[in-house]
Amino acid sequence: MRSFHSTSFAAPAQPFFREAGTGPGVVCFHANASTSGQWRALMEHLAPRFHVLAPDSYDAGQGPRWPSDRVISLRDEVALIEPVLGKAGASLAMVGHSYGAALALVATLAQPGRVGALALYEPTLFSLIDAQQSAPNDADGIRHTVADAAAALDAGNEDAAAEHFIDYWMGTGAWRQTPGQRKPPIAASVKNVRRWAHALFTEPTPLQAFRSLDVPVLYLLGKRSPPSAHAVARLLTAALPHVEVVEFAQLGHMGPLTHPEVVNPVIGEFLARHLR
């Protein structure tokens, strides 16, 4: 597996990405508080058949720092990874988890003709929930979590901020059970929680736009995920015209990281059917 910086295309910054395999292109987008490294097992699984690329988003892993005080949008993230999409070829698939799945949807709407298939694990487009029903609604849990994490950051407590964020997505006590060596990079990444929330809660794409996506979509979700993830799933699975839904009874929102041996074969089988 190769990892390097792209220099072939002009972009707002130089995207870092991992690369493996040959064949039709597959681009994988990671979740918040994560990096492209979360896809190592999937890349190994897909590499015998596909050319797999996994970029780091802004302020993640070896990705570039967000260069200004301006708030970030999903379209800014799409602009960053455009060189990686170009390297993947004319007809590619996208795989995304959480924030990365939201990014994959926005990128597909920008140029739908280049995408042959989408595999999404719980895209977090919370703007769709708020557009359907103003607060209080099913997005309140993550809204309050962001507020609590932001307050902890303002008090100088990155560990507490990470605990709020990770425990929301993985269950109470998850942060305390996280191995010590894994905590520092996660806690450091959570400093961007306000930016993530802004991008996801203010994304302007209306639900109606997703009805136009004439592309096969695999929509994966965990039965144990929080209400915000399930609320987005109800809206998107009703809107996407060619959607196949798989719910994992024993998994939660972080299923691609906690149980890749369960999730990855489902993604691989879907891509084998739809990407040639």
mmCIF file of C-alpha atoms in Angstrom:
data_model
loop_
_atom_site.group_PDB
_atom_site.id
_atom_site.type_symbol
_atom_site.label_atom_id
_atom_site.label_comp_id
_atom_site.label_asym_id
_atom_site.label_seq_id
_atom_site.Cartn_x
_atom_site.Cartn_y
_atom_site.Cartn_z
ATOM 1 C CA MET A 1 0.000 0.000 0.000
ATOM 2 C CA ARG A 2 1.421 3.379 -0.981
ATOM 3 C CA SER A 3 0.938 6.728 0.738
ATOM 4 C CA PHE A 4 2.019 10.039 -0.749
ATOM 5 C CA HIS A 5 1.070 13.585 -1.662
ATOM 6 C CA SER A 6 -0.563 14.376 -4.983
ATOM 7 C CA THR A 7 1.119 17.060 -7.075
ATOM 8 C CA SER A 8 -0.568 16.553 -10.433
ATOM 9 C CA PHE A 9 -3.527 18.905 -10.072
ATOM 10 C CA ALA A 10 -4.094 22.421 -8.834
ATOM 11 C CA ALA A 11 -6.076 22.486 -5.595
ATOM 12 C CA PRO A 12 -6.645 24.772 -2.604
ATOM 13 C CA ALA A 13 -4.069 22.633 -0.756
ATOM 14 C CA GLN A 14 -2.155 19.439 -1.381
ATOM 15 C CA PRO A 15 -4.254 16.424 -0.363
ATOM 16 C CA PHE A 16 -2.592 13.458 1.292
ATOM 17 C CA PHE A 17 -3.975 10.069 0.297
ATOM 18 C CA ARG A 18 -3.314 6.359 0.633
ATOM 19 C CA GLU A 19 -3.396 4.216 -2.481
ATOM 20 C CA ALA A 20 -3.546 0.483 -3.192
ATOM 21 C CA GLY A 21 -4.505 -1.959 -5.962
ATOM 22 C CA THR A 22 -5.423 -1.682 -9.619
ATOM 23 C CA GLY A 23 -8.708 -1.665 -11.502
ATOM 24 C CA PRO A 24 -11.765 0.594 -11.344
ATOM 25 C CA GLY A 25 -11.309 3.529 -8.970
ATOM 26 C CA VAL A 26 -12.757 3.585 -5.452
ATOM 27 C CA VAL A 27 -12.291 6.647 -3.225
ATOM 28 C CA CYS A 28 -12.889 6.260 0.535
ATOM 29 C CA PHE A 29 -13.726 9.165 2.872
ATOM 30 C CA HIS A 30 -13.178 8.842 6.618
ATOM 31 C CA ALA A 31 -15.268 9.934 9.591
ATOM 32 C CA ASN A 32 -14.662 12.851 11.977
ATOM 33 C CA ALA A 33 -12.003 12.295 14.654
ATOM 34 C CA SER A 34 -10.479 9.746 12.279
ATOM 35 C CA THR A 35 -8.121 9.595 9.290
ATOM 36 C CA SER A 36 -7.687 7.721 6.035
ATOM 37 C CA GLY A 37 -6.000 5.052 8.129
ATOM 38 C CA GLN A 38 -9.436 3.808 9.165
ATOM 39 C CA TRP A 39 -9.726 2.259 5.691
ATOM 40 C CA ARG A 40 -6.543 0.137 5.760
ATOM 41 C CA ALA A 41 -8.447 -3.147 6.107
ATOM 42 C CA LEU A 42 -10.978 -2.194 3.422
ATOM 43 C CA MET A 43 -8.196 -1.158 1.051
ATOM 44 C CA GLU A 44 -6.509 -4.521 1.509
ATOM 45 C CA HIS A 45 -9.861 -6.248 0.941
ATOM 46 C CA LEU A 46 -10.552 -4.303 -2.271
ATOM 47 C CA ALA A 47 -7.028 -3.984 -3.707
ATOM 48 C CA PRO A 48 -7.051 -7.273 -5.658
ATOM 49 C CA ARG A 49 -9.905 -5.927 -7.798
ATOM 50 C CA PHE A 50 -9.964 -2.135 -7.458
ATOM 51 C CA HIS A 51 -7.701 0.917 -7.454
ATOM 52 C CA VAL A 52 -8.463 2.289 -3.975
ATOM 53 C CA LEU A 53 -7.597 5.787 -2.769
ATOM 54 C CA ALA A 54 -8.296 7.227 0.684
ATOM 55 C CA PRO A 55 -7.584 10.925 1.336
ATOM 56 C CA ASP A 56 -7.219 12.737 4.651
ATOM 57 C CA SER A 57 -9.619 15.648 5.021
ATOM 58 C CA TYR A 58 -8.626 19.046 6.386
ATOM 59 C CA ASP A 59 -6.953 18.878 9.820
ATOM 60 C CA ALA A 60 -7.010 15.063 9.815
ATOM 61 C CA GLY A 61 -4.009 12.766 9.767
ATOM 62 C CA GLN A 62 -1.512 14.093 7.236
ATOM 63 C CA GLY A 63 -4.090 16.292 5.524
ATOM 64 C CA PRO A 64 -3.456 20.034 5.283
ATOM 65 C CA ARG A 65 -4.436 22.442 8.009
ATOM 66 C CA TRP A 66 -7.536 24.509 7.336
ATOM 67 C CA PRO A 67 -5.833 27.731 6.182
ATOM 68 C CA SER A 68 -8.110 30.486 7.502
ATOM 69 C CA ASP A 69 -10.528 31.542 10.212
ATOM 70 C CA ARG A 70 -13.428 31.113 7.797
ATOM 71 C CA VAL A 71 -15.788 28.259 8.624
ATOM 72 C CA ILE A 72 -15.470 25.183 6.458
ATOM 73 C CA SER A 73 -18.137 23.654 4.209
ATOM 74 C CA LEU A 74 -18.496 20.249 2.630
ATOM 75 C CA ARG A 75 -17.819 21.907 -0.724
ATOM 76 C CA ASP A 76 -14.424 23.041 0.608
ATOM 77 C CA GLU A 77 -13.687 19.421 1.452
ATOM 78 C CA VAL A 78 -14.760 18.358 -2.054
ATOM 79 C CA ALA A 79 -12.413 20.945 -3.576
ATOM 80 C CA LEU A 80 -9.541 19.583 -1.503
ATOM 81 C CA ILE A 81 -9.970 15.994 -2.654
ATOM 82 C CA GLU A 82 -10.698 16.785 -6.318
ATOM 83 C CA PRO A 83 -7.184 15.701 -7.378
ATOM 84 C CA VAL A 84 -7.800 12.313 -5.748
ATOM 85 C CA LEU A 85 -11.095 11.919 -7.590
ATOM 86 C CA GLY A 86 -9.301 12.770 -10.821
ATOM 87 C CA LYS A 87 -6.680 10.126 -10.146
ATOM 88 C CA ALA A 88 -9.431 7.536 -9.552
ATOM 89 C CA GLY A 89 -10.590 7.796 -13.162
ATOM 90 C CA ALA A 90 -13.655 8.658 -15.191
ATOM 91 C CA SER A 91 -16.087 6.177 -13.636
ATOM 92 C CA LEU A 92 -15.456 5.644 -9.961
ATOM 93 C CA ALA A 93 -17.154 4.563 -6.754
ATOM 94 C CA MET A 94 -17.149 6.388 -3.453
ATOM 95 C CA VAL A 95 -17.211 4.883 0.015
ATOM 96 C CA GLY A 96 -17.895 7.118 2.996
ATOM 97 C CA HIS A 97 -18.479 6.898 6.718
ATOM 98 C CA SER A 98 -20.291 9.545 8.772
ATOM 99 C CA TYR A 99 -18.884 12.975 7.776
ATOM 100 C CA GLY A 100 -17.106 11.198 4.935
ATOM 101 C CA ALA A 101 -20.392 9.744 3.683
ATOM 102 C CA ALA A 102 -21.935 13.230 3.694
ATOM 103 C CA LEU A 103 -18.911 14.422 1.724
ATOM 104 C CA ALA A 104 -19.361 11.586 -0.784
ATOM 105 C CA LEU A 105 -22.982 12.567 -1.390
ATOM 106 C CA VAL A 106 -22.143 16.229 -1.968
ATOM 107 C CA ALA A 107 -19.253 15.293 -4.266
ATOM 108 C CA THR A 108 -21.536 13.023 -6.282
ATOM 109 C CA LEU A 109 -24.159 15.733 -6.723
ATOM 110 C CA ALA A 110 -21.451 18.065 -7.995
ATOM 111 C CA GLN A 111 -20.525 15.678 -10.841
ATOM 112 C CA PRO A 112 -22.979 12.777 -10.898
ATOM 113 C CA GLY A 113 -21.808 11.493 -14.281
ATOM 114 C CA ARG A 114 -18.420 10.435 -12.924
ATOM 115 C CA VAL A 115 -19.783 8.196 -10.119
ATOM 116 C CA GLY A 116 -20.840 4.601 -10.782
ATOM 117 C CA ALA A 117 -21.734 3.546 -7.216
ATOM 118 C CA LEU A 118 -21.909 4.852 -3.654
ATOM 119 C CA ALA A 119 -21.424 2.875 -0.431
ATOM 120 C CA LEU A 120 -22.384 4.985 2.576
ATOM 121 C CA TYR A 121 -22.286 4.202 6.282
ATOM 122 C CA GLU A 122 -24.593 6.660 8.072
ATOM 123 C CA PRO A 123 -23.982 10.023 6.388
ATOM 124 C CA THR A 124 -24.412 12.777 8.974
ATOM 125 C CA LEU A 125 -26.282 15.397 6.960
ATOM 126 C CA PHE A 126 -28.035 16.895 9.978
ATOM 127 C CA SER A 127 -29.210 19.842 7.889
ATOM 128 C CA LEU A 128 -31.813 17.494 6.383
ATOM 129 C CA ILE A 129 -33.330 16.857 9.809
ATOM 130 C CA ASP A 130 -33.573 20.561 10.620
ATOM 131 C CA ALA A 131 -35.072 21.314 7.206
ATOM 132 C CA GLN A 132 -37.766 18.701 7.824
ATOM 133 C CA GLN A 133 -38.583 19.792 11.369
ATOM 134 C CA SER A 134 -37.177 22.632 13.426
ATOM 135 C CA ALA A 135 -35.667 21.855 16.816
ATOM 136 C CA PRO A 136 -36.472 20.132 19.060
ATOM 137 C CA ASN A 137 -35.901 17.145 16.772
ATOM 138 C CA ASP A 138 -33.762 14.040 16.366
ATOM 139 C CA ALA A 139 -30.631 16.121 15.803
ATOM 140 C CA ASP A 140 -30.773 17.545 19.334
ATOM 141 C CA GLY A 141 -28.505 14.856 20.767
ATOM 142 C CA ILE A 142 -25.578 15.721 18.519
ATOM 143 C CA ARG A 143 -26.401 19.439 18.727
ATOM 144 C CA HIS A 144 -26.095 19.316 22.523
ATOM 145 C CA THR A 145 -22.992 17.137 22.314
ATOM 146 C CA VAL A 146 -21.269 19.701 20.128
ATOM 147 C CA ALA A 147 -22.213 22.464 22.572
ATOM 148 C CA ASP A 148 -20.842 20.466 25.520
ATOM 149 C CA ALA A 149 -17.637 19.582 23.647
ATOM 150 C CA ALA A 150 -17.170 23.215 22.600
ATOM 151 C CA ALA A 151 -17.615 24.383 26.198
ATOM 152 C CA ALA A 152 -14.979 21.878 27.328
ATOM 153 C CA LEU A 153 -12.594 23.160 24.653
ATOM 154 C CA ASP A 154 -13.178 26.737 25.768
ATOM 155 C CA ALA A 155 -12.253 25.608 29.293
ATOM 156 C CA GLY A 156 -9.018 24.100 27.937
ATOM 157 C CA ASN A 157 -10.073 20.488 28.469
ATOM 158 C CA GLU A 158 -9.547 18.549 25.215
ATOM 159 C CA ASP A 159 -9.984 15.231 27.017
ATOM 160 C CA ALA A 160 -13.475 16.159 28.229
ATOM 161 C CA ALA A 161 -14.383 17.456 24.770
ATOM 162 C CA ALA A 162 -13.340 14.142 23.231
ATOM 163 C CA GLU A 163 -15.293 12.243 25.871
ATOM 164 C CA HIS A 164 -18.506 14.114 25.007
ATOM 165 C CA PHE A 165 -18.030 13.466 21.299
ATOM 166 C CA ILE A 166 -16.908 9.828 21.414
ATOM 167 C CA ASP A 167 -19.454 8.793 24.034
ATOM 168 C CA TYR A 168 -22.279 10.243 21.949
ATOM 169 C CA TRP A 169 -21.344 8.119 18.960
ATOM 170 C CA MET A 170 -20.136 4.989 20.751
ATOM 171 C CA GLY A 171 -22.023 4.946 24.046
ATOM 172 C CA THR A 172 -21.376 6.150 27.586
ATOM 173 C CA GLY A 173 -17.982 5.042 28.843
ATOM 174 C CA ALA A 174 -16.476 4.500 25.385
ATOM 175 C CA TRP A 175 -13.876 7.230 25.847
ATOM 176 C CA ARG A 176 -12.737 5.837 29.209
ATOM 177 C CA GLN A 177 -12.283 2.441 27.543
ATOM 178 C CA THR A 178 -10.277 3.826 24.618
ATOM 179 C CA PRO A 179 -6.630 2.664 24.783
ATOM 180 C CA GLY A 180 -4.369 5.389 26.123
ATOM 181 C CA GLN A 181 -2.126 5.502 23.063
ATOM 182 C CA ARG A 182 -5.099 6.220 20.809
ATOM 183 C CA LYS A 183 -6.490 9.095 22.855
ATOM 184 C CA PRO A 184 -4.107 12.004 22.048
ATOM 185 C CA PRO A 185 -4.730 12.189 18.266
ATOM 186 C CA ILE A 186 -8.485 11.818 18.762
ATOM 187 C CA ALA A 187 -8.582 14.498 21.448
ATOM 188 C CA ALA A 188 -6.500 16.809 19.261
ATOM 189 C CA SER A 189 -8.857 16.334 16.309
ATOM 190 C CA VAL A 190 -11.972 17.143 18.336
ATOM 191 C CA LYS A 191 -10.826 20.768 18.483
ATOM 192 C CA ASN A 192 -12.550 20.999 15.087
ATOM 193 C CA VAL A 193 -15.951 19.951 16.430
ATOM 194 C CA ARG A 194 -17.493 23.381 15.749
ATOM 195 C CA ARG A 195 -16.288 23.320 12.127
ATOM 196 C CA TRP A 196 -17.659 19.824 11.563
ATOM 197 C CA ALA A 197 -20.998 20.758 13.053
ATOM 198 C CA HIS A 198 -21.220 23.945 11.012
ATOM 199 C CA ALA A 199 -20.546 22.065 7.775
ATOM 200 C CA LEU A 200 -23.147 19.389 8.532
ATOM 201 C CA PHE A 201 -25.894 21.561 10.016
ATOM 202 C CA THR A 202 -25.653 24.322 7.389
ATOM 203 C CA GLU A 203 -25.153 22.208 4.246
ATOM 204 C CA PRO A 204 -27.596 23.884 1.821
ATOM 205 C CA THR A 205 -28.404 20.858 -0.362
ATOM 206 C CA PRO A 206 -32.139 20.107 -0.063
ATOM 207 C CA LEU A 207 -33.461 16.580 0.323
ATOM 208 C CA GLN A 208 -35.116 16.858 -3.085
ATOM 209 C CA ALA A 209 -31.696 17.061 -4.767
ATOM 210 C CA PHE A 210 -30.881 13.493 -3.765
ATOM 211 C CA ARG A 211 -33.904 12.193 -5.686
ATOM 212 C CA SER A 212 -31.972 12.986 -8.867
ATOM 213 C CA LEU A 213 -29.041 10.669 -8.109
ATOM 214 C CA ASP A 214 -29.303 7.998 -10.786
ATOM 215 C CA VAL A 215 -26.633 5.810 -9.204
ATOM 216 C CA PRO A 216 -26.802 2.622 -7.115
ATOM 217 C CA VAL A 217 -26.364 3.384 -3.420
ATOM 218 C CA LEU A 218 -25.572 0.963 -0.616
ATOM 219 C CA TYR A 219 -26.821 2.548 2.608
ATOM 220 C CA LEU A 220 -25.357 0.903 5.702
ATOM 221 C CA LEU A 221 -26.414 1.607 9.253
ATOM 222 C CA GLY A 222 -26.087 0.185 12.732
ATOM 223 C CA LYS A 223 -29.186 -0.594 14.742
ATOM 224 C CA ARG A 224 -27.403 0.677 17.862
ATOM 225 C CA SER A 225 -26.591 4.087 16.371
ATOM 226 C CA PRO A 226 -28.023 7.271 17.931
ATOM 227 C CA PRO A 227 -31.286 8.886 16.807
ATOM 228 C CA SER A 228 -29.593 11.539 14.654
ATOM 229 C CA ALA A 229 -28.042 8.890 12.391
ATOM 230 C CA HIS A 230 -31.330 7.015 12.060
ATOM 231 C CA ALA A 231 -33.260 10.204 11.325
ATOM 232 C CA VAL A 232 -30.938 11.067 8.425
ATOM 233 C CA ALA A 233 -31.246 7.471 7.214
ATOM 234 C CA ARG A 234 -35.045 7.633 7.134
ATOM 235 C CA LEU A 235 -34.949 10.765 4.997
ATOM 236 C CA LEU A 236 -32.218 9.728 2.578
ATOM 237 C CA THR A 237 -33.320 6.137 2.024
ATOM 238 C CA ALA A 238 -36.770 7.424 1.108
ATOM 239 C CA ALA A 239 -35.300 9.964 -1.324
ATOM 240 C CA LEU A 240 -32.501 8.056 -3.072
ATOM 241 C CA PRO A 241 -34.020 6.341 -6.122
ATOM 242 C CA HIS A 242 -31.678 3.320 -6.305
ATOM 243 C CA VAL A 243 -30.873 2.459 -2.710
ATOM 244 C CA GLU A 244 -30.093 -0.857 -1.066
ATOM 245 C CA VAL A 245 -30.295 -0.708 2.743
ATOM 246 C CA VAL A 246 -28.357 -3.015 5.068
ATOM 247 C CA GLU A 247 -28.779 -2.646 8.825
ATOM 248 C CA PHE A 248 -26.314 -4.371 11.146
ATOM 249 C CA ALA A 249 -28.224 -5.485 14.237
ATOM 250 C CA GLN A 250 -25.223 -5.542 16.577
ATOM 251 C CA LEU A 251 -23.343 -2.462 15.338
ATOM 252 C CA GLY A 252 -23.412 1.250 16.072
ATOM 253 C CA HIS A 253 -22.284 4.353 14.243
ATOM 254 C CA MET A 254 -18.620 3.409 14.366
ATOM 255 C CA GLY A 255 -19.175 -0.015 12.796
ATOM 256 C CA PRO A 256 -16.595 0.461 10.002
ATOM 257 C CA LEU A 257 -13.904 0.955 12.678
ATOM 258 C CA THR A 258 -15.080 -1.435 15.386
ATOM 259 C CA HIS A 259 -16.171 -4.298 13.107
ATOM 260 C CA PRO A 260 -14.470 -3.971 9.698
ATOM 261 C CA GLU A 261 -14.623 -7.753 9.297
ATOM 262 C CA VAL A 262 -18.434 -7.430 9.228
ATOM 263 C CA VAL A 263 -18.800 -4.238 7.191
ATOM 264 C CA ASN A 264 -16.043 -4.578 4.589
ATOM 265 C CA PRO A 265 -17.290 -7.757 2.849
ATOM 266 C CA VAL A 266 -20.698 -6.138 2.344
ATOM 267 C CA ILE A 267 -19.069 -3.112 0.724
ATOM 268 C CA GLY A 268 -16.850 -5.316 -1.408
ATOM 269 C CA GLU A 269 -19.728 -7.440 -2.676
ATOM 270 C CA PHE A 270 -21.750 -4.329 -3.585
ATOM 271 C CA LEU A 271 -18.864 -2.758 -5.481
ATOM 272 C CA ALA A 272 -18.181 -6.004 -7.340
ATOM 273 C CA ARG A 273 -21.770 -5.969 -8.597
ATOM 274 C CA HIS A 274 -21.894 -2.330 -9.668
ATOM 275 C CA LEU A 275 -18.394 -1.189 -10.620
ATOM 276 C CA ARG A 276 -16.669 -2.636 -13.681
#
